[in-house]
Coordinates of C-alpha atoms in Angstrom, one line a residue:
Chain A
X1 CA 0.0 0.0 0.0
X2 CA 2.7 2.5 0.9
X3 CA 4.2 1.9 -2.6
X4 CA 1.1 3.0 -4.4
X5 CA 1.0 6.1 -2.1
X6 CA 4.2 7.4 -3.6
X7 CA 4.5 7.3 -7.4
X8 CA 6.1 8.9 -10.4
X9 CA 4.0 8.3 -13.4
X10 CA 3.3 9.6 -16.9
X11 CA -0.5 9.5 -16.5
X12 CA -2.7 12.0 -14.8
X13 CA -3.8 11.4 -11.2
X14 CA -7.1 11.6 -9.4
X15 CA -7.3 13.6 -6.2
X16 CA -10.4 11.7 -5.3
X17 CA -8.9 8.2 -5.7
X18 CA -5.7 9.2 -3.9
X19 CA -7.7 10.7 -1.0
X20 CA -9.8 7.6 -0.8
X21 CA -6.6 5.5 -0.7
X22 CA -5.1 7.8 2.1
X23 CA -8.4 7.6 4.0
X24 CA -8.2 3.8 4.2
X25 CA -5.4 4.3 6.7
X26 CA -7.7 5.1 9.6
X27 CA -11.3 6.1 10.6
X28 CA -9.6 8.7 12.8
X29 CA -8.8 10.9 9.9
X30 CA -10.7 14.2 10.3
X31 CA -8.7 16.4 7.9
X32 CA -7.2 16.0 4.4
X33 CA -5.1 18.7 2.9
X34 CA -4.2 18.4 -0.8
X35 CA -1.8 20.3 -2.8
X36 CA -2.0 20.2 -6.6
X37 CA 0.6 21.9 -8.7
X38 CA -0.7 22.8 -12.2
X39 CA 1.0 23.9 -15.4
X40 CA 0.6 27.7 -15.8
X41 CA 0.6 29.5 -19.1
X42 CA 3.0 32.2 -17.8
X43 CA 6.2 31.8 -15.8
X44 CA 8.4 34.8 -14.9
X45 CA 6.9 36.8 -17.7
X46 CA 7.5 34.2 -20.4
X47 CA 4.5 32.6 -22.2
X48 CA 4.6 28.9 -21.8
X49 CA 3.0 26.5 -24.3
X50 CA 3.9 23.2 -22.6
X51 CA 6.1 21.4 -20.1
X52 CA 8.3 18.4 -20.2
X53 CA 9.5 16.7 -17.0
X54 CA 12.5 14.5 -16.5
X55 CA 13.4 12.6 -13.4
X56 CA 16.3 10.5 -12.1
X57 CA 14.6 7.1 -12.1
X58 CA 15.2 5.3 -8.8
X59 CA 16.5 8.4 -7.0
X60 CA 13.4 10.5 -7.5
X61 CA 11.1 7.8 -6.2
X62 CA 13.5 7.2 -3.3
X63 CA 13.4 10.9 -2.3
X64 CA 9.6 11.0 -2.5
X65 CA 9.4 8.0 -0.2
X66 CA 11.9 9.7 2.2
X67 CA 9.7 12.7 2.3
X68 CA 6.6 10.6 3.2
X69 CA 8.5 8.8 5.9
X70 CA 9.9 12.0 7.3
X71 CA 6.5 13.7 7.2
X72 CA 5.0 10.7 9.1
X73 CA 7.8 10.9 11.7
X74 CA 7.9 14.6 12.2
X75 CA 4.2 15.7 11.9
X76 CA 1.1 14.4 13.7
X77 CA -0.3 13.0 10.5
X78 CA -1.8 9.6 9.8
X79 CA -1.0 9.1 6.1
X80 CA 0.5 10.9 3.1
X81 CA 0.5 10.3 -0.6
X82 CA 2.8 11.9 -3.1
X83 CA 2.4 11.6 -6.9
X84 CA 4.6 13.5 -9.5
X85 CA 4.0 13.2 -13.2
X86 CA 6.8 13.0 -15.7
X87 CA 7.0 13.5 -19.5
X88 CA 5.0 16.0 -21.5
X89 CA 2.4 18.1 -19.7
X90 CA 0.0 20.5 -21.3
X91 CA -0.9 23.9 -19.9
X92 CA -3.7 23.6 -17.3
X93 CA -2.8 20.0 -16.6
X94 CA -1.8 18.8 -13.1
X95 CA 1.9 18.1 -12.3
X96 CA 2.1 17.1 -8.7
X97 CA -0.2 15.9 -5.9
X98 CA 0.4 15.7 -2.2
X99 CA -2.3 14.6 0.2
X100 CA -1.8 14.8 4.0
X101 CA -4.3 13.3 6.4
X102 CA -4.5 13.9 10.1
X103 CA -7.0 13.9 13.0
X104 CA -6.8 17.7 13.3
X105 CA -6.4 20.1 10.4
X106 CA -3.3 22.1 11.5
X107 CA -1.1 19.0 11.3
X108 CA -2.3 18.2 7.7
X109 CA -1.7 21.8 6.5
X110 CA 1.8 21.9 8.0
X111 CA 2.8 18.5 6.7
X112 CA 1.4 19.2 3.2
X113 CA 3.2 22.6 2.9
X114 CA 6.4 21.1 4.2
X115 CA 6.3 18.2 1.8
X116 CA 5.9 20.2 -1.4
X117 CA 8.7 22.6 -0.3
X118 CA 10.9 19.5 0.5
X119 CA 10.0 17.9 -2.8
X120 CA 11.1 21.0 -4.7
X121 CA 14.3 21.1 -2.7
X122 CA 15.4 17.5 -2.6
X123 CA 13.8 15.5 -5.5
X124 CA 15.8 15.1 -8.7
X125 CA 13.1 16.3 -11.2
X126 CA 13.7 18.8 -13.9
X127 CA 11.3 20.9 -15.9
X128 CA 11.7 22.0 -19.5
X129 CA 9.4 24.8 -20.7
X130 CA 8.4 25.2 -24.3
X131 CA 8.3 28.9 -25.2
X132 CA 8.3 30.9 -28.4
X133 CA 12.1 31.0 -28.2
X134 CA 12.3 27.3 -27.9
X135 CA 12.7 24.7 -25.2
X136 CA 14.4 25.9 -22.0
X137 CA 15.4 23.9 -18.9
X138 CA 14.1 26.0 -16.0
X139 CA 17.4 26.3 -14.1
X140 CA 19.2 27.6 -17.1
X141 CA 17.3 30.9 -16.7
X142 CA 17.8 31.9 -13.0
Chain B
X1 CA 33.4 0.4 -13.9
X2 CA 31.5 3.4 -12.6
X3 CA 28.6 5.1 -14.4
X4 CA 28.2 8.8 -14.4
X5 CA 24.7 10.0 -15.5
X6 CA 23.9 13.4 -16.9
X7 CA 20.5 15.0 -16.5
X8 CA 18.5 17.8 -18.0
X9 CA 20.6 20.6 -19.4
X10 CA 23.8 18.7 -18.6
X11 CA 22.8 16.1 -21.2
X12 CA 22.5 18.9 -23.7
X13 CA 26.0 20.0 -22.9
X14 CA 27.6 16.6 -22.9
X15 CA 25.6 15.2 -25.8
X16 CA 25.2 11.9 -24.0
X17 CA 23.2 10.4 -21.3
X18 CA 26.0 8.7 -19.4
X19 CA 29.7 8.1 -19.3
X20 CA 31.5 5.1 -17.9
X21 CA 34.9 5.1 -16.3
X22 CA 37.1 2.1 -15.4
X23 CA 38.7 2.8 -12.0
X24 CA 41.5 0.8 -10.4
X25 CA 40.7 1.9 -6.8
X26 CA 38.0 3.9 -5.1
X27 CA 38.2 7.7 -6.0
X28 CA 36.6 10.7 -4.4
X29 CA 33.9 12.9 -6.0
X30 CA 36.5 15.6 -6.3
X31 CA 38.8 13.3 -8.3
X32 CA 35.9 12.3 -10.5
X33 CA 35.1 16.0 -11.2
X34 CA 38.6 16.5 -12.5
X35 CA 38.2 13.6 -14.9
X36 CA 34.9 14.9 -16.1
X37 CA 36.3 18.4 -16.7
X38 CA 39.0 16.9 -18.9
X39 CA 36.5 14.9 -20.9
X40 CA 33.7 17.5 -21.1
X41 CA 35.1 21.0 -21.1
X42 CA 31.5 22.3 -21.6
X43 CA 30.8 21.1 -18.0
X44 CA 33.6 23.0 -16.4
X45 CA 31.5 26.0 -15.2
X46 CA 28.7 23.7 -13.8
X47 CA 31.2 21.4 -12.1
X48 CA 32.7 24.3 -10.2
X49 CA 29.3 25.7 -9.3
X50 CA 27.8 25.0 -5.9
X51 CA 24.4 24.6 -7.5
X52 CA 25.4 21.3 -9.1
X53 CA 24.7 18.4 -6.7
X54 CA 26.3 15.0 -7.0
X55 CA 24.7 11.7 -6.0
X56 CA 26.4 8.4 -5.4
X57 CA 24.1 5.3 -5.5
X58 CA 21.0 7.6 -5.4
X59 CA 22.1 9.5 -2.3
X60 CA 23.5 13.0 -2.1
X61 CA 27.3 13.0 -1.9
X62 CA 30.0 15.4 -0.8
X63 CA 33.4 16.3 -2.4
X64 CA 35.1 13.6 -0.3
X65 CA 32.5 10.9 -0.7
X66 CA 34.3 7.7 -2.0
X67 CA 33.2 6.2 -5.3
X68 CA 34.0 2.5 -5.8
X69 CA 33.7 0.0 -8.6
X70 CA 30.1 -0.6 -9.6
X71 CA 28.8 2.7 -8.2
X72 CA 26.4 5.0 -10.1
X73 CA 27.1 8.7 -9.9
X74 CA 24.5 11.4 -10.8
X75 CA 25.3 14.9 -11.9
X76 CA 22.2 16.9 -10.8
X77 CA 21.6 20.4 -11.9
X78 CA 19.2 22.5 -9.8
X79 CA 15.9 20.8 -9.4
X80 CA 12.7 22.2 -10.8
X81 CA 10.0 19.7 -9.9
X82 CA 6.7 20.4 -8.2
Chain C
X1 CA -20.5 30.5 -11.8
X2 CA -19.7 32.1 -8.4
X3 CA -22.9 30.7 -7.1
X4 CA -22.0 27.1 -7.8
X5 CA -18.6 27.7 -6.2
X6 CA -20.3 28.2 -2.8
X7 CA -22.9 25.7 -1.7
X8 CA -24.6 24.0 1.2
X9 CA -25.9 20.6 0.1
X10 CA -27.1 17.3 1.4
X11 CA -25.2 15.3 -1.3
X12 CA -21.5 14.4 -1.2
X13 CA -19.1 16.5 -3.3
X14 CA -16.2 15.8 -5.7
X15 CA -12.9 17.4 -5.0
X16 CA -12.1 16.6 -8.7
X17 CA -15.1 18.4 -10.1
X18 CA -14.8 21.3 -7.8
X19 CA -11.1 21.7 -8.6
X20 CA -12.0 21.6 -12.3
X21 CA -14.6 24.3 -11.8
X22 CA -12.1 26.5 -9.9
X23 CA -9.4 26.0 -12.5
X24 CA -11.8 27.4 -15.2
X25 CA -11.1 30.8 -13.6
X26 CA -7.7 31.2 -15.2
X27 CA -4.8 29.5 -17.0
X28 CA -2.6 31.3 -14.6
X29 CA -3.5 28.9 -11.8
X30 CA -0.3 27.1 -10.6
X31 CA -1.4 25.9 -7.2
X32 CA -4.6 24.4 -5.8
X33 CA -4.9 23.7 -2.1
X34 CA -7.9 21.7 -0.9
X35 CA -9.1 21.1 2.6
X36 CA -11.5 18.3 3.2
X37 CA -13.0 17.8 6.7
X38 CA -14.2 14.2 7.3
X39 CA -16.3 12.5 10.0
X40 CA -14.0 10.9 12.5
X41 CA -15.0 7.9 14.6
X42 CA -13.7 9.5 17.9
X43 CA -14.1 13.0 19.1
X44 CA -12.7 14.2 22.5
X45 CA -12.5 10.6 23.7
X46 CA -16.1 9.8 22.8
X47 CA -16.9 7.1 20.2
X48 CA -19.1 8.6 17.4
X49 CA -21.3 6.5 15.2
X50 CA -22.7 9.3 13.0
X51 CA -23.2 13.1 12.5
X52 CA -26.1 15.3 11.7
X53 CA -25.5 18.8 10.5
X54 CA -28.0 21.7 10.7
X55 CA -27.5 25.1 9.2
X56 CA -29.4 28.4 9.2
X57 CA -30.7 28.5 5.7
X58 CA -29.9 31.8 4.0
X59 CA -27.5 33.0 6.6
X60 CA -25.1 30.1 6.3
X61 CA -24.9 30.5 2.5
X62 CA -24.4 34.2 3.0
X63 CA -21.5 33.7 5.4
X64 CA -19.8 31.2 3.1
X65 CA -20.1 33.7 0.2
X66 CA -18.7 36.4 2.5
X67 CA -15.7 34.2 3.2
X68 CA -15.0 33.6 -0.5
X69 CA -15.2 37.3 -1.2
X70 CA -13.0 38.3 1.7
X71 CA -10.5 35.6 0.7
X72 CA -10.4 36.9 -2.9
X73 CA -9.9 40.5 -1.5
X74 CA -7.3 39.7 1.2
X75 CA -5.2 37.0 -0.3
X76 CA -3.4 36.8 -3.7
X77 CA -5.7 34.0 -4.9
X78 CA -7.5 33.6 -8.2
X79 CA -10.5 31.6 -7.1
X80 CA -12.1 29.8 -4.2
X81 CA -14.8 27.2 -3.7
X82 CA -16.5 26.3 -0.5
X83 CA -19.0 23.4 -0.1
X84 CA -20.5 22.3 3.2
X85 CA -22.8 19.3 3.6
X86 CA -25.9 19.3 5.8
X87 CA -28.0 16.5 7.2
X88 CA -26.9 13.0 8.2
X89 CA -23.2 12.1 7.6
X90 CA -21.7 8.7 8.2
X91 CA -18.3 8.1 9.8
X92 CA -15.6 8.4 7.1
X93 CA -17.7 10.6 4.8
X94 CA -16.7 14.1 3.9
X95 CA -18.3 17.1 5.5
X96 CA -16.7 20.2 4.1
X97 CA -14.5 21.2 1.1
X98 CA -12.5 24.3 0.5
X99 CA -10.4 24.7 -2.6
X100 CA -8.1 27.8 -3.0
X101 CA -6.3 28.4 -6.3
X102 CA -3.4 30.8 -6.9
X103 CA -0.5 31.4 -9.1
X104 CA 2.0 30.5 -6.3
X105 CA 1.4 28.0 -3.6
X106 CA 1.9 30.1 -0.5
X107 CA -1.1 32.2 -1.2
X108 CA -3.4 29.2 -1.7
X109 CA -2.2 27.5 1.5
X110 CA -2.8 30.7 3.5
X111 CA -6.2 31.4 2.0
X112 CA -7.4 27.8 2.4
X113 CA -6.3 27.6 6.1
X114 CA -7.8 31.0 6.8
X115 CA -11.1 30.1 5.1
X116 CA -11.7 26.9 7.1
X117 CA -10.9 28.7 10.4
X118 CA -13.2 31.6 9.4
X119 CA -15.9 29.1 8.4
X120 CA -15.8 27.5 11.8
X121 CA -15.9 30.9 13.5
X122 CA -18.6 32.7 11.6
X123 CA -20.9 30.2 9.8
X124 CA -24.2 29.2 11.5
X125 CA -23.8 25.4 11.2
X126 CA -24.3 23.0 14.1
X127 CA -23.1 19.4 14.5
X128 CA -25.0 16.7 16.4
X129 CA -23.0 13.6 17.3
X130 CA -24.6 10.2 17.7
X131 CA -22.9 8.4 20.6
X132 CA -23.7 5.4 22.8
X133 CA -25.3 7.9 25.3
X134 CA -27.5 9.4 22.6
X135 CA -27.4 12.4 20.3
X136 CA -25.5 15.4 21.6
X137 CA -25.2 18.9 20.0
X138 CA -21.5 19.5 20.0
X139 CA -21.5 22.8 21.9
X140 CA -23.5 21.3 24.7
X141 CA -20.4 19.5 25.8
X142 CA -17.6 22.1 26.1
Chain D
X1 CA -44.5 40.7 13.3
X2 CA -41.0 39.6 14.0
X3 CA -39.9 36.0 13.8
X4 CA -37.3 34.6 16.2
X5 CA -35.7 31.3 15.0
X6 CA -34.2 28.7 17.3
X7 CA -31.4 26.4 16.2
X8 CA -29.7 23.2 17.4
X9 CA -29.9 22.7 21.1
X10 CA -32.0 25.8 21.6
X11 CA -34.8 24.2 19.6
X12 CA -34.6 21.2 22.1
X13 CA -35.0 23.7 25.0
X14 CA -37.8 25.7 23.5
X15 CA -39.6 22.7 21.9
X16 CA -40.3 24.8 18.8
X17 CA -38.5 26.1 15.7
X18 CA -39.6 29.7 15.9
X19 CA -41.7 32.2 17.8
X20 CA -43.4 35.2 16.4
X21 CA -43.9 38.5 18.2
X22 CA -46.1 41.4 17.2
X23 CA -44.3 44.7 18.0
X24 CA -45.8 48.2 17.9
X25 CA -42.5 50.0 17.4
X26 CA -38.9 48.9 16.8
X27 CA -37.2 47.3 19.8
X28 CA -33.6 46.5 20.7
X29 CA -32.1 43.0 20.8
X30 CA -31.8 43.6 24.6
X31 CA -35.5 44.2 24.9
X32 CA -36.2 41.1 22.8
X33 CA -34.1 39.0 25.1
X34 CA -36.2 40.1 28.1
X35 CA -39.4 39.0 26.2
X36 CA -37.8 35.6 25.4
X37 CA -36.7 35.0 29.0
X38 CA -40.3 35.5 30.1
X39 CA -41.7 33.1 27.5
X40 CA -38.9 30.5 27.6
X41 CA -37.4 30.2 31.1
X42 CA -35.3 27.3 29.9
X43 CA -33.3 29.8 27.7
X44 CA -32.4 32.2 30.5
X45 CA -28.9 30.9 31.0
X46 CA -28.1 30.8 27.3
X47 CA -29.6 34.3 26.7
X48 CA -27.2 35.7 29.4
X49 CA -24.2 33.9 28.0
X50 CA -21.8 35.6 25.7
X51 CA -21.5 32.5 23.7
X52 CA -25.0 33.0 22.3
X53 CA -24.9 35.1 19.1
X54 CA -27.9 37.0 17.7
X55 CA -28.6 37.7 14.1
X56 CA -31.0 40.2 12.6
X57 CA -31.9 39.6 9.0
X58 CA -29.0 37.2 8.6
X59 CA -26.3 39.5 10.0
X60 CA -24.7 39.4 13.4
X61 CA -26.3 41.9 15.8
X62 CA -25.3 43.6 19.0
X63 CA -27.4 44.3 22.2
X64 CA -28.5 47.7 20.9
X65 CA -29.3 46.6 17.3
X66 CA -32.8 47.7 16.4
X67 CA -35.4 45.1 15.4
X68 CA -38.3 46.4 13.3
X69 CA -41.5 44.9 12.0
X70 CA -40.9 42.1 9.5
X71 CA -37.4 41.4 10.7
X72 CA -36.1 37.9 11.3
X73 CA -34.0 37.2 14.4
X74 CA -31.8 34.1 14.9
X75 CA -30.7 32.8 18.2
X76 CA -27.4 31.1 17.4
X77 CA -25.6 28.8 19.8
X78 CA -21.9 28.2 19.3
X79 CA -21.2 27.0 15.8
X80 CA -19.7 23.6 15.2
X81 CA -19.5 23.4 11.4
X82 CA -16.5 22.4 9.4

């Protein structure tokens, strides 16, 4: 079960199904906080027509599992799911989903916000933006 | 044999996905960086930059982390997931 | 559209459909933060077998609309949806949903957390818990 | 005629959902509370409590808010939504 709670996949995800999976952990869950990152049409003033994500297979999954385990250890949460998509993503589509579940809402809010910040900091995933001037890896343009 | 993997814009700079090196004894990350600079001059700036992280066997590594035969090294430019 | 973004209803809700509705507001949405409150099996040490929600028709909807408008005015968010269920709710079922959408994630997290706190503070909705000792309105047992 | 609505545990105490009063001139919330205490002794404690909120025409009201003919008053025990 914990495997399917942390995934990197090409396909889209369902917040509904992921929340249902998370809720299976306990009837004591009173709060679910979800973060969905979506592909915006503008980034730092540049018009974006699409995104392409690359990840380090093996390491990216490992880092996401680490984040879930550390969230469970450091926050008063009951369960957490993390899904990140890879490959081509169109504008408006979802990129990443984090669901944190707890008895009381503060814990789920804190854990969810921490997890997405930690994901951006520690997970080897790279985004390439398609713009009018061509495809650009995001960290090439600081 | 050790395998060095290049990701994202690094792959654009090297023109390849990975590079293999035969090593006779364990080397440090710092030593590997010297070898990479010699083979891929286009990576010199990045290899000197603090924003480039190195992984050894899927874990973050430091300059003095030892790399031994069979290890996989990742050259990781700044992440932009999420 | 803004009407269907704020609702009190007997039926369950879909986080997916509500998020899709919210996302229609702009292609500049990069972050959606959702809060779902669910019916727990225990509350303050008491075992709960079900919930029954009552609201002040007219005033509760008005207060939820106020919360959405104040969230849009006071946070850098693009859209917000608020749905609260009324009537009988079984353990494990969802009670309330808030979705906040923004360009950058901090704003959506802040607005979502503020909105659920404000909902609890200002919206005339009352919860009755079914326990072994009978049905108890929550504020009767401080 | 003004309508006073009772919610949640207040309805249990009064045994009814609402009470109507005919008023000859506008009255304050404080004056209405006195009338309610006389008609519903079981509400006395709640009516004196600061945790009971009063609404007039769907907006929160204070002790000196005026209630005029046709208005709807809500007696709102502590909320427990969410």
